[in-house]
CSV table of C-alpha atoms in Angstrom, one decimal:
chain,number,residue,atom,x,y,z
N,29,MET,CA,0.0,0.0,0.0
N,30,PRO,CA,1.3,3.6,-0.7
N,31,HIS,CA,3.3,5.5,1.8
N,32,LEU,CA,1.2,7.9,3.8
N,33,HIS,CA,2.4,11.3,4.9
N,34,ARG,CA,1.1,12.7,8.1
N,35,ALA,CA,-1.9,14.9,7.2
N,36,HIS,CA,-2.9,18.0,9.1
N,37,PRO,CA,-6.7,18.3,9.5
N,38,ARG,CA,-8.2,21.2,7.7
N,39,THR,CA,-10.2,23.6,9.8
N,40,GLY,CA,-12.9,26.1,8.8
N,41,PRO,CA,-16.0,25.5,6.7
N,42,ILE,CA,-15.9,22.3,4.7
N,43,ALA,CA,-16.9,22.5,1.1
N,44,PRO,CA,-19.8,20.1,0.3
N,45,LEU,CA,-17.7,18.1,-2.2
N,46,ALA,CA,-14.4,18.3,-0.4
N,47,GLY,CA,-12.9,14.8,-0.1
N,48,TYR,CA,-14.5,13.5,-3.4
N,49,THR,CA,-12.8,12.8,-6.7
N,50,VAL,CA,-14.8,13.2,-9.9
N,51,VAL,CA,-13.4,12.1,-13.2
N,52,ILE,CA,-14.8,14.0,-16.2
N,53,ALA,CA,-14.8,12.2,-19.5
N,54,SER,CA,-15.5,14.5,-22.5
N,55,ASP,CA,-14.0,15.6,-25.8
N,56,ARG,CA,-11.6,17.9,-24.0
N,57,ARG,CA,-8.6,17.5,-21.7
N,58,ARG,CA,-10.2,20.0,-19.3
N,59,HIS,CA,-14.0,20.6,-19.4
N,60,ARG,CA,-15.7,23.6,-17.8
N,61,LEU,CA,-17.6,21.2,-15.6
N,62,ALA,CA,-14.3,20.9,-13.7
N,63,ASP,CA,-14.5,24.6,-12.7
N,64,LEU,CA,-18.0,24.2,-11.4
N,65,LEU,CA,-17.2,21.1,-9.3
N,66,GLU,CA,-13.9,22.4,-8.0
N,67,SER,CA,-15.7,25.6,-6.8
N,68,VAL,CA,-17.6,23.4,-4.3
N,69,GLY,CA,-14.5,21.5,-3.2
N,70,ALA,CA,-14.3,18.4,-5.5
N,71,ARG,CA,-11.0,17.1,-6.9
N,72,THR,CA,-11.4,16.5,-10.6
N,73,VAL,CA,-9.6,14.5,-13.2
N,74,GLY,CA,-10.1,15.4,-16.8
N,75,VAL,CA,-10.0,12.6,-19.5
N,76,GLN,CA,-10.3,13.2,-23.2
N,77,ALA,CA,-12.3,10.1,-24.0
N,78,ALA,CA,-13.3,11.1,-27.5
N,79,ARG,CA,-12.6,13.8,-30.0
N,80,SER,CA,-14.7,16.1,-32.2
N,81,VAL,CA,-12.9,16.3,-35.5
N,82,ALA,CA,-13.8,19.2,-37.7
N,83,LYS,CA,-14.4,17.0,-40.8
N,84,PRO,CA,-18.1,16.2,-41.4
N,85,ASP,CA,-19.2,12.9,-42.9
N,86,PRO,CA,-20.3,13.8,-46.5
N,87,ALA,CA,-23.2,11.4,-46.6
N,88,GLY,CA,-24.5,12.5,-43.2
N,89,LEU,CA,-24.1,16.2,-44.1
N,90,ARG,CA,-25.9,15.7,-47.4
N,91,ALA,CA,-28.8,14.0,-45.7
N,92,ALA,CA,-29.1,16.7,-43.1
N,93,THR,CA,-29.0,19.4,-45.9
N,94,THR,CA,-31.8,17.7,-47.8
N,95,GLN,CA,-33.9,17.5,-44.6
N,96,CYS,CA,-33.2,21.2,-44.0
N,97,LEU,CA,-34.4,22.1,-47.5
N,98,ALA,CA,-37.6,20.0,-47.2
N,99,ALA,CA,-39.5,22.7,-45.3
N,100,PRO,CA,-39.1,26.2,-43.9
N,101,CYS,CA,-37.4,26.6,-40.5
N,102,GLN,CA,-38.2,29.1,-37.8
N,103,GLU,CA,-34.9,28.9,-36.0
N,104,LEU,CA,-31.3,28.5,-37.2
N,105,VAL,CA,-28.6,27.9,-34.6
N,106,VAL,CA,-25.0,28.2,-35.8
N,107,SER,CA,-22.3,26.7,-33.6
N,108,SER,CA,-19.2,27.7,-35.4
N,109,ALA,CA,-17.9,29.8,-38.3
N,110,LEU,CA,-15.7,26.9,-39.4
N,111,GLY,CA,-18.6,24.5,-39.4
N,112,LEU,CA,-20.9,26.8,-41.2
N,113,ARG,CA,-18.3,27.5,-43.9
N,114,ALA,CA,-17.8,23.8,-44.4
N,115,TRP,CA,-21.5,23.3,-44.7
N,116,LEU,CA,-21.9,26.1,-47.3
N,117,ALA,CA,-18.9,24.8,-49.3
N,118,ALA,CA,-20.4,21.3,-49.4
N,119,ALA,CA,-23.8,22.7,-50.4
N,120,GLY,CA,-22.1,24.6,-53.2
N,121,ARG,CA,-20.5,21.4,-54.6
N,122,TRP,CA,-24.0,19.9,-54.6
N,123,GLY,CA,-25.6,22.9,-56.3
N,124,LEU,CA,-27.7,23.6,-53.2
N,125,ALA,CA,-26.0,26.7,-51.6
N,126,GLU,CA,-28.5,29.2,-53.0
N,127,ARG,CA,-31.5,27.3,-51.8
N,128,LEU,CA,-29.9,26.8,-48.4
N,129,VAL,CA,-29.3,30.5,-47.9
N,130,ASP,CA,-32.9,31.2,-48.9
N,131,ARG,CA,-34.0,28.8,-46.1
N,132,PHE,CA,-31.8,30.8,-43.7
N,133,ARG,CA,-33.6,34.1,-44.7
N,134,SER,CA,-36.9,32.9,-43.2
N,135,ALA,CA,-35.5,31.9,-39.9
N,136,ARG,CA,-34.5,33.7,-36.7
N,137,LEU,CA,-30.7,33.6,-36.8
N,138,LEU,CA,-28.8,32.5,-33.6
N,139,ALA,CA,-25.0,32.6,-33.7
N,140,ARG,CA,-22.7,31.3,-31.0
N,141,ASP,CA,-20.2,34.0,-31.3
N,142,ALA,CA,-19.1,37.0,-33.4
N,143,ALA,CA,-17.2,34.9,-35.9
N,144,ALA,CA,-20.3,32.8,-36.7
N,145,ALA,CA,-22.4,35.9,-37.0
N,146,ASP,CA,-19.9,37.4,-39.5
N,147,VAL,CA,-20.3,34.4,-41.8
N,148,LEU,CA,-24.0,34.9,-41.8
N,149,ARG,CA,-23.6,38.7,-42.5
N,150,ALA,CA,-21.3,37.8,-45.4
N,151,LEU,CA,-24.3,36.0,-46.9
N,152,GLY,CA,-26.3,39.2,-46.8
N,153,LEU,CA,-28.3,38.2,-43.7
N,154,ARG,CA,-29.1,40.6,-40.9
N,155,ASP,CA,-30.8,40.6,-37.4
N,156,ILE,CA,-28.5,38.0,-35.9
N,157,TYR,CA,-28.7,37.2,-32.2
N,158,THR,CA,-25.8,36.1,-30.0
N,159,THR,CA,-25.4,35.5,-26.3
N,160,ALA,CA,-22.9,36.8,-23.8
N,161,GLY,CA,-21.7,33.3,-22.9
N,162,GLN,CA,-20.8,32.4,-26.5
N,163,THR,CA,-21.9,28.8,-26.2
N,164,THR,CA,-24.3,26.9,-28.3
N,165,GLU,CA,-25.9,25.4,-25.2
N,166,GLU,CA,-26.8,28.9,-24.1
N,167,LEU,CA,-28.6,29.5,-27.4
N,168,LEU,CA,-30.6,26.3,-27.1
N,169,ARG,CA,-31.4,27.1,-23.4
N,170,PHE,CA,-32.7,30.5,-24.7
N,171,LEU,CA,-34.9,28.7,-27.2
N,172,LEU,CA,-36.3,26.4,-24.6
N,173,ALA,CA,-37.2,29.4,-22.3
N,174,GLN,CA,-38.4,31.9,-24.9
N,175,ARG,CA,-41.2,30.3,-26.8
N,176,PRO,CA,-43.5,27.3,-27.1
N,177,LEU,CA,-41.8,24.9,-29.4
N,178,ALA,CA,-44.6,22.7,-30.5
N,179,GLY,CA,-44.7,22.8,-34.3
N,180,CYS,CA,-41.5,24.9,-34.5
N,181,ARG,CA,-38.8,23.7,-36.9
N,182,VAL,CA,-35.2,24.2,-35.6
N,183,VAL,CA,-32.0,23.7,-37.6
N,184,VAL,CA,-28.9,23.3,-35.5
N,185,GLN,CA,-25.4,23.1,-37.0
N,186,THR,CA,-23.5,21.0,-34.4
N,187,ASP,CA,-19.8,20.9,-33.9
N,188,ARG,CA,-19.3,19.0,-30.6
N,189,LEU,CA,-20.2,15.6,-29.1
N,190,SER,CA,-22.4,17.0,-26.3
N,191,LEU,CA,-24.8,19.0,-28.5
N,192,PRO,CA,-27.0,16.0,-29.7
N,193,GLU,CA,-28.1,15.6,-26.0
N,194,VAL,CA,-29.3,19.3,-25.9
N,195,CYS,CA,-31.0,18.9,-29.3
N,196,ALA,CA,-32.9,15.9,-28.0
N,197,ALA,CA,-34.2,18.1,-25.1
N,198,VAL,CA,-35.4,20.7,-27.7
N,199,ARG,CA,-37.1,17.8,-29.6
N,200,ARG,CA,-38.8,16.6,-26.4
N,201,ALA,CA,-40.1,20.1,-25.9
N,202,GLY,CA,-42.1,19.6,-29.1
N,203,ALA,CA,-39.9,21.1,-31.8
N,204,GLU,CA,-38.8,19.4,-35.0
N,205,VAL,CA,-35.0,19.5,-34.8
N,206,VAL,CA,-32.7,19.0,-37.8
N,207,GLU,CA,-29.2,18.4,-36.7
N,208,VAL,CA,-26.5,19.3,-39.2
N,209,PRO,CA,-23.2,17.7,-37.9
N,210,THR,CA,-20.1,19.5,-39.2
N,211,TYR,CA,-17.8,17.2,-37.2
N,212,THR,CA,-17.0,13.5,-36.8
N,213,ALA,CA,-16.7,11.7,-33.5
N,214,ALA,CA,-13.4,9.9,-33.2
N,215,PRO,CA,-11.4,8.0,-30.5
N,216,PRO,CA,-9.0,10.0,-28.4
N,217,ALA,CA,-5.5,10.6,-29.8
N,218,GLU,CA,-4.1,8.4,-27.1
N,219,LEU,CA,-5.9,5.3,-26.0
N,220,PHE,CA,-3.8,5.2,-22.8
N,221,SER,CA,-6.2,7.8,-21.3
N,222,LEU,CA,-9.2,5.4,-21.8
N,223,ARG,CA,-7.3,2.5,-20.4
N,224,ARG,CA,-6.3,4.5,-17.3
N,225,LEU,CA,-10.0,5.7,-17.0
N,226,CYS,CA,-11.2,2.1,-17.0
N,227,ASP,CA,-8.6,1.1,-14.4
N,228,GLN,CA,-9.5,4.1,-12.1
N,229,VAL,CA,-13.2,3.2,-12.1
N,230,ILE,CA,-12.7,-0.6,-11.7
N,231,ARG,CA,-10.2,0.0,-8.8
N,232,ARG,CA,-12.6,2.5,-7.2
N,233,GLN,CA,-9.9,5.2,-7.2
N,234,VAL,CA,-12.6,7.8,-8.0
N,235,ASP,CA,-16.0,8.5,-6.5
N,236,ALA,CA,-17.9,9.6,-9.5
N,237,LEU,CA,-17.7,9.5,-13.3
N,238,ALA,CA,-19.3,12.3,-15.3
N,239,LEU,CA,-19.9,11.5,-18.9
N,240,VAL,CA,-20.3,14.5,-21.3
N,241,GLY,CA,-21.8,13.1,-24.5
N,242,ALA,CA,-22.9,9.7,-25.9
N,243,PRO,CA,-19.7,9.1,-28.0
N,244,VAL,CA,-17.7,9.5,-24.8
N,245,ALA,CA,-19.7,6.7,-23.1
N,246,GLY,CA,-19.4,4.6,-26.2
N,247,GLN,CA,-15.6,4.9,-26.4
N,248,LEU,CA,-15.4,3.9,-22.7
N,249,ARG,CA,-17.5,0.9,-23.3
N,250,GLU,CA,-15.5,-0.2,-26.3
N,251,GLN,CA,-12.2,0.2,-24.4
N,252,ALA,CA,-13.5,-1.9,-21.5
N,253,ASP,CA,-14.7,-4.5,-23.9
N,254,ARG,CA,-11.3,-4.6,-25.7
N,255,GLN,CA,-9.7,-5.2,-22.3
N,256,ARG,CA,-12.3,-7.8,-21.4
N,257,ARG,CA,-13.2,-5.8,-18.4
N,258,LEU,CA,-16.6,-4.6,-19.3
N,259,PRO,CA,-18.4,-6.6,-16.6
N,260,ALA,CA,-16.0,-5.2,-14.0
N,261,LEU,CA,-16.6,-1.7,-15.2
N,262,VAL,CA,-20.4,-2.1,-15.2
N,263,GLN,CA,-20.3,-3.6,-11.7
N,264,ALA,CA,-18.2,-0.7,-10.4
N,265,LEU,CA,-20.6,1.9,-11.9
N,266,ARG,CA,-23.6,0.1,-10.5
N,267,THR,CA,-22.2,0.0,-6.9
N,268,ASP,CA,-19.3,2.1,-5.6
N,269,VAL,CA,-18.7,4.7,-8.4
N,270,LEU,CA,-21.5,7.1,-9.1
N,271,CYS,CA,-22.0,7.4,-12.8
N,272,ALA,CA,-23.6,10.7,-14.1
N,273,GLY,CA,-24.5,11.9,-17.5
N,274,LEU,CA,-26.0,14.8,-19.4
N,275,GLY,CA,-29.1,12.8,-20.5
N,276,PRO,CA,-30.6,9.6,-21.8
N,277,LEU,CA,-28.5,9.6,-25.0
N,278,THR,CA,-25.3,9.7,-23.0
N,279,ALA,CA,-26.6,6.9,-20.8
N,280,ALA,CA,-27.6,4.6,-23.7
N,281,PRO,CA,-24.1,3.0,-24.5
N,282,LEU,CA,-23.6,1.7,-21.0
N,283,ALA,CA,-26.3,-0.9,-20.8
N,284,GLY,CA,-26.8,-2.3,-17.3
N,285,VAL,CA,-25.9,1.0,-15.7
N,286,GLU,CA,-28.5,3.5,-14.4
N,287,PRO,CA,-26.6,6.7,-14.3
N,288,LEU,CA,-27.6,9.9,-12.5
N,289,LEU,CA,-29.0,12.2,-15.1
N,290,ALA,CA,-29.2,16.0,-15.0
N,291,ASP,CA,-32.6,17.5,-15.0
N,292,ARG,CA,-31.7,19.3,-18.2
N,293,PRO,CA,-28.8,18.5,-20.5
N,294,PHE,CA,-26.6,21.4,-19.5
N,295,VAL,CA,-23.3,21.3,-17.7
N,296,GLU,CA,-24.6,23.5,-14.8
N,297,ASP,CA,-27.4,21.0,-14.2
N,298,LEU,CA,-25.1,18.1,-14.2
N,299,ALA,CA,-22.9,19.8,-11.6
N,300,ASP,CA,-26.0,20.5,-9.5
N,301,ALA,CA,-27.0,16.8,-9.8
N,302,LEU,CA,-23.6,15.7,-8.6
N,303,LEU,CA,-23.6,18.2,-5.8
N,304,ALA,CA,-27.0,16.9,-4.6
N,305,ARG,CA,-26.1,13.2,-4.8
N,306,LEU,CA,-22.5,12.7,-3.9
N,307,PRO,CA,-22.7,13.8,-0.2
N,308,SER,CA,-25.5,11.4,0.4
N,309,ARG,CA,-23.2,8.5,-0.4
N,310,ALA,CA,-20.9,9.3,2.6
N,311,LEU,CA,-20.8,6.8,5.4
N,312,THR,CA,-21.4,8.5,8.8
N,313,ILE,CA,-20.7,6.7,12.1
N,314,THR,CA,-19.8,7.4,15.7
N,315,ALA,CA,-16.8,5.7,17.3
N,316,ALA,CA,-15.2,6.2,20.7
N,317,GLY,CA,-17.2,9.5,21.1
N,318,HIS,CA,-16.0,10.8,17.7
N,319,LEU,CA,-18.2,11.6,14.7
N,320,LEU,CA,-16.8,10.4,11.5
N,321,GLU,CA,-18.0,11.0,7.9
N,322,LEU,CA,-16.2,8.9,5.4
N,323,ARG,CA,-15.9,10.6,2.0
N,324,GLY,CA,-14.1,9.5,-1.1
N,325,HIS,CA,-10.5,10.4,-0.2
N,326,ALA,CA,-10.9,12.1,3.2
N,327,VAL,CA,-12.6,11.7,6.6
N,328,VAL,CA,-14.5,14.5,8.3
N,329,LEU,CA,-13.5,13.9,12.0
N,330,ASP,CA,-15.5,15.9,14.5
N,331,GLY,CA,-16.0,18.7,11.9
N,332,ARG,CA,-12.4,18.6,10.5
N,333,LEU,CA,-11.5,17.4,7.1
N,334,VAL,CA,-8.6,15.0,7.2
N,335,PRO,CA,-7.2,13.7,3.9
N,336,VAL,CA,-6.5,9.9,4.0
N,337,GLN,CA,-4.9,7.9,1.3
N,338,ALA,CA,-6.7,5.1,-0.5
N,339,GLY,CA,-5.3,2.0,1.4
N,340,PRO,CA,-5.8,3.2,5.0
N,341,LEU,CA,-9.2,4.7,4.0
N,342,ALA,CA,-10.3,1.4,2.5
N,343,VAL,CA,-9.5,-0.3,5.8
N,344,LEU,CA,-11.5,2.3,7.8
N,345,ARG,CA,-14.4,1.9,5.4
N,346,ALA,CA,-14.4,-1.9,5.9
N,347,LEU,CA,-14.4,-1.5,9.7
N,348,ALA,CA,-17.0,1.2,9.6
N,349,ARG,CA,-19.4,-0.9,7.7
N,350,ARG,CA,-19.4,-3.5,10.5
N,351,PRO,CA,-19.0,-1.2,13.6
N,352,GLY,CA,-17.9,-3.0,16.7
N,353,GLN,CA,-17.1,-6.3,15.0
N,354,VAL,CA,-13.7,-7.7,14.8
N,355,LEU,CA,-12.4,-8.2,11.3
N,356,SER,CA,-9.4,-10.3,10.4
N,357,SER,CA,-6.9,-9.3,7.8
N,358,ALA,CA,-8.6,-11.7,5.4
N,359,ASP,CA,-12.0,-10.1,6.2
N,360,ILE,CA,-10.6,-6.7,5.4
N,361,ARG,CA,-9.1,-7.9,2.1
N,362,ALA,CA,-12.3,-9.5,1.1
N,363,ALA,CA,-14.3,-6.3,1.8
N,364,VAL,CA,-12.0,-4.0,-0.2
N,365,PRO,CA,-12.5,-4.2,-4.0
N,366,ASP,CA,-9.4,-5.2,-6.0
N,367,ARG,CA,-7.3,-5.8,-2.9
N,368,ALA,CA,-7.8,-9.6,-2.5
N,369,GLY,CA,-4.1,-10.2,-3.3
N,370,VAL,CA,-2.8,-7.9,-0.5
N,371,ASP,CA,-1.1,-9.8,2.3
N,372,ASP,CA,-1.6,-9.5,6.0
N,373,HIS,CA,1.5,-7.3,6.5
N,374,ALA,CA,0.1,-4.7,4.0
N,375,VAL,CA,-3.1,-4.6,6.0
N,376,GLU,CA,-1.1,-4.1,9.2
N,377,MET,CA,0.8,-1.3,7.7
N,378,ALA,CA,-2.4,0.3,6.4
N,379,VAL,CA,-3.9,0.2,9.9
N,380,SER,CA,-0.7,1.8,11.3
N,381,ARG,CA,-0.9,4.6,8.7
N,382,LEU,CA,-4.6,5.1,9.4
N,383,ARG,CA,-3.8,5.7,13.1
N,384,GLN,CA,-1.2,8.2,12.1
N,385,ALA,CA,-3.6,10.1,9.8
N,386,LEU,CA,-6.2,10.2,12.6
N,387,SER,CA,-3.8,11.1,15.3
N,388,GLY,CA,-5.5,12.2,18.5
N,389,ALA,CA,-8.5,9.9,18.0
N,390,ASP,CA,-7.9,6.3,19.2
N,391,LEU,CA,-10.4,4.8,16.8
N,392,VAL,CA,-8.9,1.5,15.6
N,393,GLN,CA,-8.3,-1.3,18.2
N,394,THR,CA,-6.1,-4.3,17.7
N,395,ILE,CA,-7.6,-7.5,19.1
N,396,VAL,CA,-4.7,-9.9,19.6
N,397,LYS,CA,-4.7,-12.9,17.2
N,398,ARG,CA,-8.1,-11.9,15.9
N,399,GLY,CA,-7.9,-8.7,14.0
N,400,TYR,CA,-9.1,-5.1,14.2
N,401,ARG,CA,-12.3,-3.2,15.1
N,402,LEU,CA,-13.5,0.3,15.6
N,403,ALA,CA,-13.5,1.5,19.2
N,404,ARG,CA,-16.9,1.6,20.7
């Protein structure tokens, strides 16, 4: 088990997610969800589990263009200048550019940022709306809030893996949504990140997994399947590791897992869902007159946050689940996932380091020739 340095308890107000580790799997190395979770105390790990490549599939783009031209649209959402130019260039090759721009003229024009708005202006279009946040999600949130959508036809040029989930929400609100993908979903540049993600989840080294987009969940499933560890991954996500996602599309690839879903498919709502659920998974007990709350990688001891490394904390968790009972080293190994091969000496060292971490609180008792228990 890893060497444990003496930890000094943290005093003062304890953030609600302090002591929890959330791995965020998305199409970026660092997703803005990390900022939201870190602001309430969480430790985050960013994993680029898939990529959005700015190269649309010609057949898919042609089919979406044909669908767009089939009837007038009331709303046009443009996610990127690069994507819109690629769409217009492809339409030009098919002899459809003029008809496509005519369709744009009848719609309210919503552009993610100034660059996207400039491309629309270059087509002779005016009255273009943008938002201060400069995100496509904010434009779609605006649509959901501003008007009844039943019978409304919305065309959305998408450029990222998470946008189909938001489009699905607009569709559920009654709109007919035409998604025009100007990107291709691809595996991450380095599969090592996916292998490491699978390992972290299966070994219970993280407390929650946040999935941002269905292709991300699909890549994770495929990687676990390649490693022949899919059953172990699903078991971890059904039990010890909280799985959370933007919405039902994101959840679909992980059959057998019932993830926590955001009320709405926006990052802020996903952060709120994790904030509401993660603290409820803490194990709270009283031992030797001390109040303990066991979080993911820390213990709240009498109102103080004490960081504890994984091995010693796993021992404490095993003892806390059976308070007052004596557990042998074999019992402790059996109760800790992925530690069945650890020998008795390693358990003894973990107990010693746990006592060091929780100095001042005599919580773990050694029962000679029998094992360990929490003090009563």
